[in-house]
Amino acid sequence: MEKRKDYFDKHASKWDEHLRYDEKMLRLREIVGFFELSKGYSVLDVGTGTGVLLPFIKDAIGPEGSLFAIDFSFRMIEQARNRPGINPEILINASVEAIPFHSNRFERVTCFSAFPHFPNKTKALSEMVRVLKKGGKIFIAHLHSIEEINQLHREIGGAVGNDFLPSKEELHKLLIESGLCEISLLNEPGRFIAQGRKL
């Protein structure tokens, strides 16, 4: 866990440089479009990293909405706090395995480009579901397919070399076991989105 945290702390300041600005904005907006957000929704973004999705989520839920974000890397949270238009107070240095919110708090829990890095995926999902309101939805999203993500992490090696996104079958099982229903998974080149609704 500490090696993984050190990895993200070390790379936080340059994390957003791997995509061209215009392309990144377009693709991130597209991803958030899948989250079925409405004005006034309460949203928690887990494993937020540098907070790249937060401006798009904030725009979708409006000023009447409620947005919070957590990440276990303090340096990543520091970078997110520098993001224009984002209130630093919504950013919390915390683990997804111990989310610091009451149960049944959010309409949406989003997880972008982070799920492979959770060492205990069962515990992470359990916590994500716990803070979700009844009828609320969880979204796990990436700008790559399962195969692309896992190959990328193998190539990077080191602290994230074994951080893999489960297969569609394995993830479907994890989502069901965590208490979600209406599961759907989209896995194609350049995009992965999994979702489920809390019973």
CSV table of C-alpha atoms in Angstrom, one decimal:
chain,number,residue,atom,x,y,z
A,1,MET,CA,0.0,0.0,0.0
A,2,GLU,CA,2.8,2.5,0.9
A,3,LYS,CA,4.7,1.8,-2.3
A,4,ARG,CA,1.6,2.5,-4.3
A,5,LYS,CA,0.9,5.7,-2.3
A,6,ASP,CA,4.5,6.8,-2.8
A,7,TYR,CA,4.2,6.2,-6.6
A,8,PHE,CA,1.1,8.5,-6.9
A,9,ASP,CA,2.7,11.1,-4.6
A,10,LYS,CA,5.8,11.2,-6.7
A,11,HIS,CA,4.0,11.5,-10.0
A,12,ALA,CA,1.1,13.9,-8.9
A,13,SER,CA,2.6,17.1,-10.2
A,14,LYS,CA,2.9,15.9,-13.8
A,15,TRP,CA,-0.1,13.4,-13.8
A,16,ASP,CA,-2.3,15.4,-16.2
A,17,GLU,CA,0.4,15.9,-18.9
A,18,HIS,CA,-0.1,12.5,-20.7
A,19,LEU,CA,-3.1,13.7,-22.8
A,20,ARG,CA,-3.3,16.7,-25.1
A,21,TYR,CA,-5.5,19.4,-23.5
A,22,ASP,CA,-8.3,19.5,-26.1
A,23,GLU,CA,-8.5,15.8,-26.5
A,24,LYS,CA,-8.5,15.3,-22.7
A,25,MET,CA,-11.4,17.8,-22.1
A,26,LEU,CA,-13.5,16.2,-24.8
A,27,ARG,CA,-13.0,12.6,-23.5
A,28,LEU,CA,-13.5,13.5,-19.9
A,29,ARG,CA,-16.7,15.4,-20.6
A,30,GLU,CA,-17.9,12.3,-22.6
A,31,ILE,CA,-17.2,10.0,-19.7
A,32,VAL,CA,-19.1,12.2,-17.2
A,33,GLY,CA,-22.0,12.2,-19.7
A,34,PHE,CA,-22.4,8.5,-18.9
A,35,PHE,CA,-22.9,9.1,-15.1
A,36,GLU,CA,-26.6,10.1,-15.5
A,37,LEU,CA,-26.1,13.2,-13.3
A,38,SER,CA,-28.9,15.7,-12.6
A,39,LYS,CA,-29.0,19.2,-11.1
A,40,GLY,CA,-28.9,19.0,-7.3
A,41,TYR,CA,-27.4,15.5,-7.1
A,42,SER,CA,-24.9,14.7,-4.3
A,43,VAL,CA,-21.8,13.0,-5.7
A,44,LEU,CA,-18.6,11.4,-4.3
A,45,ASP,CA,-15.6,10.9,-6.6
A,46,VAL,CA,-13.4,8.2,-5.1
A,47,GLY,CA,-9.7,7.9,-6.1
A,48,THR,CA,-10.1,11.4,-7.5
A,49,GLY,CA,-6.4,11.8,-8.2
A,50,THR,CA,-5.8,15.4,-9.4
A,51,GLY,CA,-9.5,15.9,-9.7
A,52,VAL,CA,-9.7,15.9,-13.5
A,53,LEU,CA,-13.4,15.0,-13.5
A,54,LEU,CA,-14.5,17.4,-10.8
A,55,PRO,CA,-15.2,20.5,-13.0
A,56,PHE,CA,-17.4,18.4,-15.3
A,57,ILE,CA,-19.3,16.8,-12.4
A,58,LYS,CA,-19.7,20.2,-10.8
A,59,ASP,CA,-21.1,21.6,-14.0
A,60,ALA,CA,-23.6,18.7,-14.4
A,61,ILE,CA,-25.0,18.9,-10.8
A,62,GLY,CA,-25.0,22.7,-10.6
A,63,PRO,CA,-24.6,25.0,-7.6
A,64,GLU,CA,-27.5,23.2,-5.9
A,65,GLY,CA,-25.6,19.9,-6.0
A,66,SER,CA,-23.1,18.6,-3.5
A,67,LEU,CA,-19.7,17.3,-4.6
A,68,PHE,CA,-16.9,15.7,-2.5
A,69,ALA,CA,-13.8,13.8,-3.6
A,70,ILE,CA,-11.3,11.5,-1.8
A,71,ASP,CA,-7.9,10.1,-2.6
A,72,PHE,CA,-5.3,8.2,-0.5
A,73,SER,CA,-2.4,10.2,-2.0
A,74,PHE,CA,-1.9,13.5,-0.2
A,75,ARG,CA,0.1,14.9,-3.2
A,76,MET,CA,-2.7,14.1,-5.6
A,77,ILE,CA,-5.2,15.9,-3.3
A,78,GLU,CA,-2.8,18.9,-3.2
A,79,GLN,CA,-2.8,19.0,-7.0
A,80,ALA,CA,-6.6,18.8,-7.1
A,81,ARG,CA,-6.8,21.7,-4.7
A,82,ASN,CA,-5.0,23.9,-7.3
A,83,ARG,CA,-7.7,23.1,-9.9
A,84,PRO,CA,-9.6,26.3,-10.8
A,85,GLY,CA,-13.2,26.6,-9.7
A,86,ILE,CA,-13.0,23.7,-7.2
A,87,ASN,CA,-13.5,24.4,-3.5
A,88,PRO,CA,-10.5,22.9,-1.7
A,89,GLU,CA,-12.7,21.9,1.2
A,90,ILE,CA,-14.5,19.2,-0.8
A,91,LEU,CA,-11.2,17.4,-1.3
A,92,ILE,CA,-10.3,14.8,1.4
A,93,ASN,CA,-7.2,12.7,1.9
A,94,ALA,CA,-8.8,9.4,2.7
A,95,SER,CA,-8.8,5.7,1.7
A,96,VAL,CA,-11.7,4.2,-0.3
A,97,GLU,CA,-11.6,1.4,2.2
A,98,ALA,CA,-12.6,3.8,5.0
A,99,ILE,CA,-14.8,6.5,3.4
A,100,PRO,CA,-15.3,9.3,6.0
A,101,PHE,CA,-19.0,9.9,5.3
A,102,HIS,CA,-22.3,8.6,6.8
A,103,SER,CA,-24.1,5.8,5.1
A,104,ASN,CA,-26.8,6.6,2.4
A,105,ARG,CA,-25.3,10.0,1.6
A,106,PHE,CA,-24.8,10.2,-2.2
A,107,GLU,CA,-26.9,9.7,-5.3
A,108,ARG,CA,-23.8,8.9,-7.3
A,109,VAL,CA,-20.4,7.5,-6.4
A,110,THR,CA,-17.9,7.8,-9.3
A,111,CYS,CA,-14.5,6.1,-9.7
A,112,PHE,CA,-12.4,7.2,-12.6
A,113,SER,CA,-9.0,5.6,-13.5
A,114,ALA,CA,-8.6,4.4,-9.9
A,115,PHE,CA,-10.3,1.0,-9.4
A,116,PRO,CA,-7.3,-1.2,-10.4
A,117,HIS,CA,-5.2,0.6,-7.7
A,118,PHE,CA,-7.5,-0.5,-4.9
A,119,PRO,CA,-5.7,-3.4,-3.1
A,120,ASN,CA,-8.9,-4.7,-1.5
A,121,LYS,CA,-11.6,-4.3,-4.2
A,122,THR,CA,-14.3,-6.0,-2.2
A,123,LYS,CA,-13.8,-3.7,0.7
A,124,ALA,CA,-13.6,-0.7,-1.6
A,125,LEU,CA,-16.9,-1.6,-3.2
A,126,SER,CA,-18.5,-2.3,0.1
A,127,GLU,CA,-17.6,1.2,1.3
A,128,MET,CA,-18.8,2.8,-2.0
A,129,VAL,CA,-22.1,1.0,-1.7
A,130,ARG,CA,-22.5,2.0,2.0
A,131,VAL,CA,-22.3,5.7,1.3
A,132,LEU,CA,-24.7,5.4,-1.7
A,133,LYS,CA,-28.4,6.2,-1.2
A,134,LYS,CA,-30.9,3.5,-2.0
A,135,GLY,CA,-31.5,3.7,-5.8
A,136,GLY,CA,-28.2,5.5,-6.3
A,137,LYS,CA,-25.6,4.4,-8.8
A,138,ILE,CA,-21.9,3.6,-8.8
A,139,PHE,CA,-19.9,4.2,-11.9
A,140,ILE,CA,-16.4,2.8,-12.6
A,141,ALA,CA,-14.8,4.4,-15.7
A,142,HIS,CA,-11.6,4.5,-17.7
A,143,LEU,CA,-10.4,6.0,-20.9
A,144,HIS,CA,-9.1,2.5,-21.9
A,145,SER,CA,-10.5,-1.0,-22.2
A,146,ILE,CA,-9.7,-3.6,-19.6
A,147,GLU,CA,-7.0,-5.1,-21.8
A,148,GLU,CA,-5.5,-1.7,-22.5
A,149,ILE,CA,-5.4,-0.7,-18.8
A,150,ASN,CA,-3.9,-4.0,-17.7
A,151,GLN,CA,-1.2,-3.9,-20.5
A,152,LEU,CA,-0.3,-0.3,-19.6
A,153,HIS,CA,0.2,-1.2,-15.9
A,154,ARG,CA,2.3,-4.2,-16.8
A,155,GLU,CA,4.5,-1.9,-19.0
A,156,ILE,CA,4.8,0.7,-16.2
A,157,GLY,CA,5.7,-2.0,-13.7
A,158,GLY,CA,6.9,-1.1,-10.2
A,159,ALA,CA,4.3,-0.1,-7.7
A,160,VAL,CA,1.4,-0.4,-10.2
A,161,GLY,CA,2.7,-3.3,-12.2
A,162,ASN,CA,0.1,-5.7,-10.7
A,163,ASP,CA,-2.7,-3.2,-10.5
A,164,PHE,CA,-5.2,-4.8,-12.8
A,165,LEU,CA,-8.9,-4.2,-13.7
A,166,PRO,CA,-10.8,-7.4,-13.2
A,167,SER,CA,-12.3,-9.2,-16.2
A,168,LYS,CA,-16.0,-8.3,-17.0
A,169,GLU,CA,-17.1,-11.6,-15.5
A,170,GLU,CA,-15.1,-11.0,-12.3
A,171,LEU,CA,-16.2,-7.4,-11.9
A,172,HIS,CA,-19.9,-8.3,-12.6
A,173,LYS,CA,-19.6,-10.8,-9.7
A,174,LEU,CA,-18.0,-8.3,-7.4
A,175,LEU,CA,-20.7,-5.7,-8.1
A,176,ILE,CA,-23.5,-8.2,-7.5
A,177,GLU,CA,-21.9,-9.4,-4.3
A,178,SER,CA,-21.6,-5.8,-3.1
A,179,GLY,CA,-25.4,-5.4,-3.2
A,180,LEU,CA,-25.8,-3.7,-6.6
A,181,CYS,CA,-28.3,-4.6,-9.3
A,182,GLU,CA,-29.0,-3.5,-12.9
A,183,ILE,CA,-25.3,-4.1,-13.6
A,184,SER,CA,-24.0,-3.1,-17.0
A,185,LEU,CA,-20.4,-3.1,-18.3
A,186,LEU,CA,-19.1,-1.5,-21.5
A,187,ASN,CA,-15.6,-2.6,-22.5
A,188,GLU,CA,-14.3,-1.4,-25.9
A,189,PRO,CA,-11.0,0.2,-27.2
A,190,GLY,CA,-10.6,3.6,-25.6
A,191,ARG,CA,-13.4,3.2,-23.0
A,192,PHE,CA,-14.6,1.1,-20.0
A,193,ILE,CA,-17.6,1.9,-18.0
A,194,ALA,CA,-19.2,-0.3,-15.3
A,195,GLN,CA,-22.3,0.7,-13.4
A,196,GLY,CA,-24.8,-0.7,-10.9
A,197,ARG,CA,-27.7,0.5,-8.8
A,198,LYS,CA,-28.1,0.1,-5.0
A,199,LEU,CA,-31.1,-2.0,-4.0
